[in-house]
Coordinates of C-alpha atoms in Angstrom, one line a residue:
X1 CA 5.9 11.8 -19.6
X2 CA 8.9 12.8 -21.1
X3 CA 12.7 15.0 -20.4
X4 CA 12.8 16.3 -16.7
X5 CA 9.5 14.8 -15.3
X6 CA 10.1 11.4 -15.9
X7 CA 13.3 11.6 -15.1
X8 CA 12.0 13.4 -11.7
X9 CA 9.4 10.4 -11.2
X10 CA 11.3 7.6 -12.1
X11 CA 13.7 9.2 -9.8
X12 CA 10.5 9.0 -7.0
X13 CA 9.3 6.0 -7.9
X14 CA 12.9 4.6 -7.4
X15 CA 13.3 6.4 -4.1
X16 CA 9.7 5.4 -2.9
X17 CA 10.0 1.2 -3.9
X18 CA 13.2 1.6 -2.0
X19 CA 11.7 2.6 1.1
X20 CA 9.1 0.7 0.6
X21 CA 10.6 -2.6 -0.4
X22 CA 12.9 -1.7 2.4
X23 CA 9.8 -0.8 5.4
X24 CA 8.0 -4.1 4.0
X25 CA 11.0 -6.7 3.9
X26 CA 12.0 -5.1 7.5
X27 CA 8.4 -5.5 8.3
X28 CA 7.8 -8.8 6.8
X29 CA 10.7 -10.3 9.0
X30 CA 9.4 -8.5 11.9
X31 CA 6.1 -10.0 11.6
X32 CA 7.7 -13.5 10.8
X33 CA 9.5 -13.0 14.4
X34 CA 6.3 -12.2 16.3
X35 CA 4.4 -14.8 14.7
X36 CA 7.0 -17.6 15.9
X37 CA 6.6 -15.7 19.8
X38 CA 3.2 -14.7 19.5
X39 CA -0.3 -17.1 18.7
X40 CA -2.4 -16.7 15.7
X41 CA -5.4 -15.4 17.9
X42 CA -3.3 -12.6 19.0
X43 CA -3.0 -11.5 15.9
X44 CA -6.6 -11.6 15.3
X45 CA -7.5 -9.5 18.1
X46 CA -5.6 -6.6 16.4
X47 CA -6.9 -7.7 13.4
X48 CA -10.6 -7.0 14.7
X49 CA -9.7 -3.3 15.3
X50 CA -8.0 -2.4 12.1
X51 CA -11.2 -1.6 11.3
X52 CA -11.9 1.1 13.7
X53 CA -8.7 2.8 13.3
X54 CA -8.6 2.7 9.6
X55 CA -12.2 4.1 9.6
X56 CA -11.6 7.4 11.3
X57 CA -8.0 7.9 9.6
X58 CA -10.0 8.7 6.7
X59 CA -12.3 11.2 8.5
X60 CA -9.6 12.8 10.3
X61 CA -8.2 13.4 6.8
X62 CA -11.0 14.1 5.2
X63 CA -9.6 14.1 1.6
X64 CA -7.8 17.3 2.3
X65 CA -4.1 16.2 1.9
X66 CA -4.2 14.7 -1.3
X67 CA -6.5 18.1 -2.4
X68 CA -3.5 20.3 -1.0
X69 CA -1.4 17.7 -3.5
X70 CA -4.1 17.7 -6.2
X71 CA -4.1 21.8 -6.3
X72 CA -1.0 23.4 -7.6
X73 CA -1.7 26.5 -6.2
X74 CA -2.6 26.5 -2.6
X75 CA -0.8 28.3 -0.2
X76 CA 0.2 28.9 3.7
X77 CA -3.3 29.6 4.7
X78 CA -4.3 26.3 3.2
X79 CA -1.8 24.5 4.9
X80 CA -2.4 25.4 8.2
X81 CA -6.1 25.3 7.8
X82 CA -5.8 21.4 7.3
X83 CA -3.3 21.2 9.9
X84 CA -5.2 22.6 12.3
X85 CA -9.1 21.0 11.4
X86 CA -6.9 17.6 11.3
X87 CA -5.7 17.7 14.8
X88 CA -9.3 18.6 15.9
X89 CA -11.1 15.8 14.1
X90 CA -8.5 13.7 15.5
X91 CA -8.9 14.6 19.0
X92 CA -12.8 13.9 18.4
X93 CA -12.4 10.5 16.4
X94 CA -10.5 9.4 19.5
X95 CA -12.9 10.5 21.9
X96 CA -15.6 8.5 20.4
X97 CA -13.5 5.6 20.4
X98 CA -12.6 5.5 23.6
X99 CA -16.1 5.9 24.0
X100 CA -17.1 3.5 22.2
X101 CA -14.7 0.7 23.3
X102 CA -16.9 -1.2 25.4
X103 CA -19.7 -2.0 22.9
X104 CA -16.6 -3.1 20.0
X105 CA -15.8 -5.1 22.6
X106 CA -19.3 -6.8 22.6
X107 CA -19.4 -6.8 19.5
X108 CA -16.8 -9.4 19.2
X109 CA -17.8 -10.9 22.3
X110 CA -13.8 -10.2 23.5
X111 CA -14.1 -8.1 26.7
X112 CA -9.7 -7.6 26.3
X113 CA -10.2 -5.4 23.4
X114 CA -11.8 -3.2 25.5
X115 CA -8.3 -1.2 26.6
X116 CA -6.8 -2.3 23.6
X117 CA -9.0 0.1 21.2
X118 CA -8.3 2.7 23.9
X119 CA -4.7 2.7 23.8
X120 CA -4.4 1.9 20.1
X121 CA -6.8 4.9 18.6
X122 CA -4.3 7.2 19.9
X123 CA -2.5 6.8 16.5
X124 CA -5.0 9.4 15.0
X125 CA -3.6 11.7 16.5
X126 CA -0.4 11.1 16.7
X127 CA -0.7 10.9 12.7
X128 CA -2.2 14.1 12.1
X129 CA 0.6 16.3 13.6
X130 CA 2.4 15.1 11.0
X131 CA 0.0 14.7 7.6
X132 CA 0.7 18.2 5.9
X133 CA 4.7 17.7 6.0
X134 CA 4.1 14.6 4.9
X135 CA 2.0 15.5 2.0
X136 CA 4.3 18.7 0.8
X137 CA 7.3 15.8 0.7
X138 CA 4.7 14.2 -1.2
X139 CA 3.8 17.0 -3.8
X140 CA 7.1 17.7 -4.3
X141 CA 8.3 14.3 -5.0
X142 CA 10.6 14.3 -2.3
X143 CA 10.9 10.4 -1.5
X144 CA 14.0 10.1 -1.1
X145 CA 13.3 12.0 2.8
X146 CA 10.2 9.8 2.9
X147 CA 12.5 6.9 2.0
X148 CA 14.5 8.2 5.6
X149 CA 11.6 8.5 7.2
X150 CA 9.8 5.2 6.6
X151 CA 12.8 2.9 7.3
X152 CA 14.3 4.7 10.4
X153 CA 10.2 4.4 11.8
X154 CA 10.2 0.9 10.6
X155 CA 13.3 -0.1 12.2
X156 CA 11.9 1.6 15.7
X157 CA 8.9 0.5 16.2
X158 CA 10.3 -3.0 15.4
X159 CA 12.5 -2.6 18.3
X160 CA 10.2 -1.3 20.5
X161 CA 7.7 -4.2 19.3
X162 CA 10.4 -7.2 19.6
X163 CA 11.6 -6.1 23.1
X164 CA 7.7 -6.1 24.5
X165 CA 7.3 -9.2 23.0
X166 CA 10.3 -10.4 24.4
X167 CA 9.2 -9.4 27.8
X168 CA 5.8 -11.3 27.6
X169 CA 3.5 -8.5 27.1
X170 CA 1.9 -10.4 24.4
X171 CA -0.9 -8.7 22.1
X172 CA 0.5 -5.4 23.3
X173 CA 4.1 -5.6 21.5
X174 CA 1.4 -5.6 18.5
X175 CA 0.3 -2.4 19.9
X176 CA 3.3 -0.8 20.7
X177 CA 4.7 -1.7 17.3
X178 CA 2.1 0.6 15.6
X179 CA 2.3 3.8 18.3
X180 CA 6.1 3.3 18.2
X181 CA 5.5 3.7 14.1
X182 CA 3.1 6.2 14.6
X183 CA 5.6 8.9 17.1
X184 CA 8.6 7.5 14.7
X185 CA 6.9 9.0 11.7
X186 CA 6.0 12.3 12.8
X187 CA 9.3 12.9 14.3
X188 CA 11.1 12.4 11.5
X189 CA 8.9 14.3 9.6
X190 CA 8.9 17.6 11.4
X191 CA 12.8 17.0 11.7
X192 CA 13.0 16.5 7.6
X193 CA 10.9 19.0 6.8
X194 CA 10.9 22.6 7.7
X195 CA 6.9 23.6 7.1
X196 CA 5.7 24.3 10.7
X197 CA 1.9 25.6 11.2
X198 CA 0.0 28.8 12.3
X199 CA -2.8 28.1 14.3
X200 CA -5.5 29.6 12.7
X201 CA -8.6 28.1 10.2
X202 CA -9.4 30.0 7.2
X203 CA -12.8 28.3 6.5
X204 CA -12.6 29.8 2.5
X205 CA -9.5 27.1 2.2
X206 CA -11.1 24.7 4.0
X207 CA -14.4 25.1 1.5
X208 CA -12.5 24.8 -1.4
X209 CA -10.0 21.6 -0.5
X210 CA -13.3 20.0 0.5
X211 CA -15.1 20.6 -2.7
X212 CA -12.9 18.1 -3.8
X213 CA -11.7 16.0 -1.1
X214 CA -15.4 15.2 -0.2
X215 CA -15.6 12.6 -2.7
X216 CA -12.4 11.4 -2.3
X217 CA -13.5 11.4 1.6
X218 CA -16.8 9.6 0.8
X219 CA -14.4 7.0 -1.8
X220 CA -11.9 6.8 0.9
X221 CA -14.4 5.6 4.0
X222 CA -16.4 3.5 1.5
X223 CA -12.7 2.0 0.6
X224 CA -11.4 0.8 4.5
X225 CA -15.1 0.2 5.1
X226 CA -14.7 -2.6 2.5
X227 CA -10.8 -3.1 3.0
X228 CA -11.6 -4.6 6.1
X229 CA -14.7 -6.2 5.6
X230 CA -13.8 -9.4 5.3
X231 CA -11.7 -9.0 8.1
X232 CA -14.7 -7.7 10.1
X233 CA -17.2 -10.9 9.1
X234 CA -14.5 -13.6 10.2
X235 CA -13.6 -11.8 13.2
X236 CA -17.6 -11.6 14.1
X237 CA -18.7 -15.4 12.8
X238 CA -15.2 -17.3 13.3
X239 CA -12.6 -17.6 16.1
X240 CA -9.9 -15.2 16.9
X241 CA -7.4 -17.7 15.7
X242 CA -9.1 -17.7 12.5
X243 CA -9.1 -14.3 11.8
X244 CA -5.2 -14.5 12.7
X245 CA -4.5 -17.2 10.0
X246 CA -6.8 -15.0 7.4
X247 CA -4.8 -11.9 8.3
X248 CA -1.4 -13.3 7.9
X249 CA -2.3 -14.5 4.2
X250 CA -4.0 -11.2 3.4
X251 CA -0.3 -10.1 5.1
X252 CA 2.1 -12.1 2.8
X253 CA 0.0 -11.6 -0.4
X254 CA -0.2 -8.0 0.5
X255 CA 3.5 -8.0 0.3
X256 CA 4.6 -7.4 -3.1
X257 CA 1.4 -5.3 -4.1
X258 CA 1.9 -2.5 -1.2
X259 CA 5.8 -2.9 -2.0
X260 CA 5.0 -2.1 -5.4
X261 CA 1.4 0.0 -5.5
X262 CA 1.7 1.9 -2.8
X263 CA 5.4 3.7 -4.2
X264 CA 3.6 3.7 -7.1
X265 CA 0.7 5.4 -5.7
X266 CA 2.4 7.9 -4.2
X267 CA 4.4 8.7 -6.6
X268 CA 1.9 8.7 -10.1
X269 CA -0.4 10.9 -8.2
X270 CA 1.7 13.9 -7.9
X271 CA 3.1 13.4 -11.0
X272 CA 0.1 13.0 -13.2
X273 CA -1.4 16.0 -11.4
X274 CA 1.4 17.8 -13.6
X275 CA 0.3 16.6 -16.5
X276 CA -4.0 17.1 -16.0
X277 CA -4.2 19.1 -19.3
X278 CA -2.2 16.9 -21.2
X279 CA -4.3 14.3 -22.4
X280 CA -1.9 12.9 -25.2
X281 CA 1.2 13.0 -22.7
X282 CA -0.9 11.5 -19.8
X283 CA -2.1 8.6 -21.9
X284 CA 1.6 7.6 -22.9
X285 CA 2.8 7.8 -19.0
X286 CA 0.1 5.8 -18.2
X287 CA 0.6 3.2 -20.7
X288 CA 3.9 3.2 -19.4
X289 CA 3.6 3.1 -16.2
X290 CA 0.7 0.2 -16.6
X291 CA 3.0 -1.9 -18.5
X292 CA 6.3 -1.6 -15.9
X293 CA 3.7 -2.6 -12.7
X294 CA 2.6 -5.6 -14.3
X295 CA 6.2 -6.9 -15.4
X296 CA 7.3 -6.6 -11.9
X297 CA 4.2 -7.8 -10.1
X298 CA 2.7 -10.4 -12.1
X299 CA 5.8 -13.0 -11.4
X300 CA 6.1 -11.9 -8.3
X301 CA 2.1 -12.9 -7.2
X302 CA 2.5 -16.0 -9.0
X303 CA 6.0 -17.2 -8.2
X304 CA 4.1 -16.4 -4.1
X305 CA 1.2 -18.8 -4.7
X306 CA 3.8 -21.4 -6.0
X307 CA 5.6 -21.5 -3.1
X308 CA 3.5 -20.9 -0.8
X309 CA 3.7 -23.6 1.6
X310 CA 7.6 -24.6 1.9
X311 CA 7.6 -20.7 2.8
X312 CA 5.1 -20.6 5.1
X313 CA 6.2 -23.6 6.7
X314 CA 10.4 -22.4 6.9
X315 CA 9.4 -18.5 8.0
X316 CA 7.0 -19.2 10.4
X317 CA 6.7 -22.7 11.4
X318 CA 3.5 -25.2 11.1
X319 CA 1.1 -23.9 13.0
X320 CA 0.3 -21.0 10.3
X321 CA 0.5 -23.4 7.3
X322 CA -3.7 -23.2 7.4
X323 CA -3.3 -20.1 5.8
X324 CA -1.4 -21.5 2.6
X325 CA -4.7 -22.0 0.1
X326 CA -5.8 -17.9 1.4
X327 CA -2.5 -16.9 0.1
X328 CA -2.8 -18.7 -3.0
X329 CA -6.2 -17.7 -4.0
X330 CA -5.2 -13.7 -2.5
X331 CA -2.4 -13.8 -5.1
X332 CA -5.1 -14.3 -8.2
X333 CA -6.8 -11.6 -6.2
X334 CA -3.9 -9.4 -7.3
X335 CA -3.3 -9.6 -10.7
X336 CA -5.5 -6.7 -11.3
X337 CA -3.5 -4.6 -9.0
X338 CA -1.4 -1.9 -11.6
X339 CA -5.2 -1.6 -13.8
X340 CA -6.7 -0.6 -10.5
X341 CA -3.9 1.8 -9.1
X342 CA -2.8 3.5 -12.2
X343 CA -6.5 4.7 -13.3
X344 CA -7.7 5.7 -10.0
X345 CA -4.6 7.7 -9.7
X346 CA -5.8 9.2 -13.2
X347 CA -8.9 10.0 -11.9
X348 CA -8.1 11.7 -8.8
X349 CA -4.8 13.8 -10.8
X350 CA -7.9 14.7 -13.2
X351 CA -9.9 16.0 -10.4
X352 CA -12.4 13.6 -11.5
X353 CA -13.2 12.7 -7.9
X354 CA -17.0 11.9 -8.9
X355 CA -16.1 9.2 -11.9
X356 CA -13.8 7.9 -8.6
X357 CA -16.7 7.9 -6.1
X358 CA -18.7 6.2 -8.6
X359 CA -16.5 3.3 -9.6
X360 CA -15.5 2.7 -5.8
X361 CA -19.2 2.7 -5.0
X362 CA -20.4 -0.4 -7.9
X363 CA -16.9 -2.1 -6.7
X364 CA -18.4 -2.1 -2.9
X365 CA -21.9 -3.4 -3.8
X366 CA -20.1 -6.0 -5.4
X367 CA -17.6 -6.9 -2.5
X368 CA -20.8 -6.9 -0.6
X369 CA -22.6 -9.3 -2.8
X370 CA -20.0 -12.0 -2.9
X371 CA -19.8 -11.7 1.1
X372 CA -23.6 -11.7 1.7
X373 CA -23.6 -15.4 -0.6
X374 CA -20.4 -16.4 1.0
X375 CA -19.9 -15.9 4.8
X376 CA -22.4 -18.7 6.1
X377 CA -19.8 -21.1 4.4
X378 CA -16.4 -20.9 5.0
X379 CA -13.5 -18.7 5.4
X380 CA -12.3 -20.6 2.0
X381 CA -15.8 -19.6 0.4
X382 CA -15.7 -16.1 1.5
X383 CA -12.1 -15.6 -0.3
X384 CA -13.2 -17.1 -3.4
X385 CA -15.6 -14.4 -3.1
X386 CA -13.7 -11.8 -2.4
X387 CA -11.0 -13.1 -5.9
X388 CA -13.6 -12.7 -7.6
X389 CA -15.1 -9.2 -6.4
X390 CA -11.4 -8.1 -6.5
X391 CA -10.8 -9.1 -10.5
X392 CA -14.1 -7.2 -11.4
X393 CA -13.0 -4.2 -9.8
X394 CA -10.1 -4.1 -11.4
X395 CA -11.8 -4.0 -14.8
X396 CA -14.1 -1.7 -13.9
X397 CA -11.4 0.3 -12.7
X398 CA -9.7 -0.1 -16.4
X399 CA -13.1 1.3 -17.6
X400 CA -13.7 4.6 -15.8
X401 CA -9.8 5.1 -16.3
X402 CA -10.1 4.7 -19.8
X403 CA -12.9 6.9 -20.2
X404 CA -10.7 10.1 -19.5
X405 CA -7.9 9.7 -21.5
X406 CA -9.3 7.5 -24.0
X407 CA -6.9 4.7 -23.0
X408 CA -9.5 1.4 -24.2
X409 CA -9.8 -1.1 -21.4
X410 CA -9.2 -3.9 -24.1
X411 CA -5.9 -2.0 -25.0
X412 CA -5.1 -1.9 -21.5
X413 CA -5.6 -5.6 -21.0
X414 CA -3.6 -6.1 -24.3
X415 CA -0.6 -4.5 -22.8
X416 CA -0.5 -6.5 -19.7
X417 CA -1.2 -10.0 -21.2
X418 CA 2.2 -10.6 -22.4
X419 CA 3.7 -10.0 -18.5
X420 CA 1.0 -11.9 -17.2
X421 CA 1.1 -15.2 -19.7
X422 CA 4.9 -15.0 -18.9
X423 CA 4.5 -15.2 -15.2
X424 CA 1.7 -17.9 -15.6
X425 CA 4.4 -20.0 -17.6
X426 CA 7.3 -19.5 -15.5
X427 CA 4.7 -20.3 -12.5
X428 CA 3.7 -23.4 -13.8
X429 CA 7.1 -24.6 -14.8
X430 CA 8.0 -24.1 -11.1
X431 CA 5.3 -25.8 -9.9
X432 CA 6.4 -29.0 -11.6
X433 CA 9.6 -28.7 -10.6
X434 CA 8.3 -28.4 -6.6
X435 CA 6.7 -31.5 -7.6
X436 CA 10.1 -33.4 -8.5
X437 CA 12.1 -31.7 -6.0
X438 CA 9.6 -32.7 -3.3
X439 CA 11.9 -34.5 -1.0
X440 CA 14.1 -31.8 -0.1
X441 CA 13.8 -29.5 2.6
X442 CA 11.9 -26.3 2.8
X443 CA 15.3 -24.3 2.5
X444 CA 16.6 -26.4 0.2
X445 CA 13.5 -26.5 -1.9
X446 CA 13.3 -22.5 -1.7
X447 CA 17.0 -22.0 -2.9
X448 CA 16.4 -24.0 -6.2
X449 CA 12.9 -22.7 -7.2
X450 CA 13.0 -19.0 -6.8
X451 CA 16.4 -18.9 -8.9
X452 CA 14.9 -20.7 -11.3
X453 CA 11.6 -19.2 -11.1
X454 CA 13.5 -16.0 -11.4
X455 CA 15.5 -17.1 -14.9
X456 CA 12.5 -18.4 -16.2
X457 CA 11.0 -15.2 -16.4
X458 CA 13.9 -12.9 -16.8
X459 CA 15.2 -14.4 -20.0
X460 CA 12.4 -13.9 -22.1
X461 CA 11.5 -11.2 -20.1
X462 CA 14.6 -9.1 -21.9
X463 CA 14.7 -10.9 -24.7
X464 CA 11.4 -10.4 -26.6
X465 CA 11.9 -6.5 -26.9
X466 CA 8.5 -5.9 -24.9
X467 CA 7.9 -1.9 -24.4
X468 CA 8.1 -2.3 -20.5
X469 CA 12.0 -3.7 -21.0
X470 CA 12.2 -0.3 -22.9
X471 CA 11.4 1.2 -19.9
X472 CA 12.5 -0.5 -17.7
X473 CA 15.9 -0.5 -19.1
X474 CA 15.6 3.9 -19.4
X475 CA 15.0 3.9 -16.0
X476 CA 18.2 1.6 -15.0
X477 CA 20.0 3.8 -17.4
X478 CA 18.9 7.2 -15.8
X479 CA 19.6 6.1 -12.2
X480 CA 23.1 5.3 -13.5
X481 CA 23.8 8.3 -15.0
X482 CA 22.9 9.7 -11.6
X483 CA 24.5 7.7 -9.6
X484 CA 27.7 8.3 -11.9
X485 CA 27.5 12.1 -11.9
X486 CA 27.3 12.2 -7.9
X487 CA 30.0 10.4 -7.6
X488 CA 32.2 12.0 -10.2
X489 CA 30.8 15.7 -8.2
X490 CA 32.3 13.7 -5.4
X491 CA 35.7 13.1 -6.8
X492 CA 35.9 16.7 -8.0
X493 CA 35.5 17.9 -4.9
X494 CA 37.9 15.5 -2.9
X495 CA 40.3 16.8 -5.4
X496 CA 39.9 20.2 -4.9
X497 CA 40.3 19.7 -1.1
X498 CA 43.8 18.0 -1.2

């Protein structure tokens, strides 16, 4: 990845942490809010329907907006053939859960979800007006629109959520926060971007975006099936107030990794599709790429399970420190993370969609194993199980990767020890210092060790000449150059108007 392309993604990747970082810090806060007016167990009743919802996204998709992104040369027709079977299969994944509402009610034996599910499901199809802009903003590495779009939703449907809950509605602000998101989105969207559809289905597109979105479909449903598993069994065997706890660790861990992956994501996809026949030039993006996630996320996971509980306890008070040792052991869960995203993004830019099936299908037997010998135990049981599911899926990920562009896994675990060995250093050198600064208070505590924690890692970090610094340091370099450019366009033109 080298000249205007990597220029172009860095650029993205910028753009789309930004928004990202941005959406989930505004999020984060928002959710720390609610959970000080708002009980654990509400939270858990949501929590039982992700599920549901997450389920029949994927079907209304259908695989066919990362194919549009995935193949370089489709055209109107295409476009508004998705469009248009996306709105439909929308219209019928709603019906059938509104149909269905009753019986996921009994299923958790919680009669309230009942009108819950009802009200909620209308986010499919409220999101699939809005997919194919979306995905053209997408393909053409637009993110700094998307960046627009995701923070001015964000900030929205916090506002919508935060008034309800101010007004004692309860489990629905949770509700409201999510449509409010939902109509925020696809607003902005069709306001950014100027692609508006035809209404007609040319079933010759549709034939050959499925070809390859089928498996991506079949990984995809497979993938949320398994995403929300866990969250599933606890909400079935355990309390709703349970569940809550469980979701707001999976919610905090989740915090840096869908900052981080996700932009990362969205962004590699798109941009490795560019470079398909390019074996030599993919492998040395992705080695990059590999080695810049883990330097930012590796000290970021481990600095979380350090401090887990003085921030727990500060953010949202002590009736959600129960969750503390989830969010420890979710961190470990995460270390994996870049391996996993970058090589399933190699995959699917490769339009190797069955090597992606295949891997996602060994990596659910084995979620499934670990949850079939761990749920009669304990909540604590069933996340060891799911660390340890989670870290041989990200090497099995590593594997299928590596068997396309001829990246070894061993090499790719070579690369990433040096970020990872740091963070466990600096994380442990923290941890002792908790121990001897125990007596202060959770503020207090919080303003010493992440500055320290943050040194610790940074100073060797850009001293040991590691190849991510390299990059790294490009990238801070090109966004400078940038920055200084529009601004000297700027003066110019100020200038020329006096």
């Amino acid at each position: 990845m080298t000249g205007a392309l990597r220029q172009r993604t860095w650029q993205a990747v910028y753009s789309k942490t930004t928004e990202t970082v941005l959406s989930q810090g505004f999020g984060f806060v928002l959710q720390m809010i609610l959970a000080r007016m708002l009980l654990p167990e509400q939270f858990g009743l949501i929590g039982m329907l992700v599920i549901f919802i997450a389920i029949a996204e994927v079907f209304v998709n259908s695989g066919f907006a990362q194919a549009l992104i995935q193949k370089q040369d489709a055209n109107y027709d295409d476009e508004c053939s998705v469009f248009c079977f996306n709105v439909v299969v929308s219209v019928m994944a709603y019906s059938l859960l509104y149909l269905a509402a009753g019986w996921i009610g009994a299923f958790y034996q919680q009669p309230g979800l009942e009108p819950l599910i009802r009200v909620l499901a209308l986010c499919l199809i409220i999101n699939a007006t809005g997919q194919i802009q979306w995905a053209l903003l997408e393909k053409s590495l637009n993110f700094a629109v998307l960046m627009r779009v995701g923070v001015i939703s964000n900030v929205f449907a916090g506002i919508v959520a935060l008034l309800m809950a101010s007004l004692g509605y309860g489990v629905w602000s949770l509700v409201g926060l999510r449509i409010s998101r939902a109509v925020g989105r696809v607003v902005l969207a069709w306001f950014y971007h100027p692609w508006r559809p035809r209404f007609v289905v040319r079933l010759q597109s549709l034939k050959t975006l499925f070809s390859y979105g089928v498996k991506l479909l079949g990984a995809g449903l497979l993938d949320q099936f398994f995403v929300h598993i866990h969250t599933t069994a606890i909400g079935r065997l355990f309390t709703p107030s349970d569940l809550g706890l469980y979701s707001r660790a999976k919610s905090i861990e989740e915090l840096p990794i869908m900052s981080l992956t996700s932009a990362a994501s969205s962004v590699l996809f798109p941009a490795f599709s560019t470079l398909q026949n390019d074996v030599a030039r993919l492998r040395g993006a992705t080695v990059r790429v590999l080695t810049v996630l883990c330097a930012v996320l590796s000290p970021c996971l481990i600095g979380l399970a350090v401090v887990a509980r003085p921030l727990v306890s500060l953010l949202l008070t002590e009736k959600w420190t129960p969750c503390v040792p989830y969010v420890q052991l979710l961190c470990v869960a995460g270390i994996l993370w870049p391996m996993t995203i970058v090589n399933l993004e190699i995959l699917k830019a490769c339009g190797r969609s069955d090597l992606f099936l295949r891997v996602e299908v060994i990596k659910k037997a084995l979620v499934l194993i670990a949850l079939l010998a761990t749920y009669r135990c304990s909540i604590m049981a069933i996340v060891i199980g799911q660390v340890i599911s989670s870290l041989v899926g990200g090497i099995l990920n590593g594997y299928y990767g590596a068997r396309v562009i001829r990246y070894h896994l061993i090499f790719q675990l070579k690369d990433m020890s040096p970020y990872v060995g740091m963070s466990v250093l600096m994380g442990a050198s923290v941890y002792l210092l908790t121990e001897w600064l125990e007596s202060l208070p959770g503020w207090g505590l919080l303003l010493v060790v992440i500055p320290v924690g943050v040194l610790l890692y940074a100073i060797p970090f850009f001293s040991l000449g590691l190849p991510a610094r390299v990059e790294v340091v490009h990238m801070l370099r090109d966004l400078q150059n940038r920055r200084t450019l529009a601004h000297s366009a700027l003066l110019r033109q100020r200038i020329e108007e006096q």
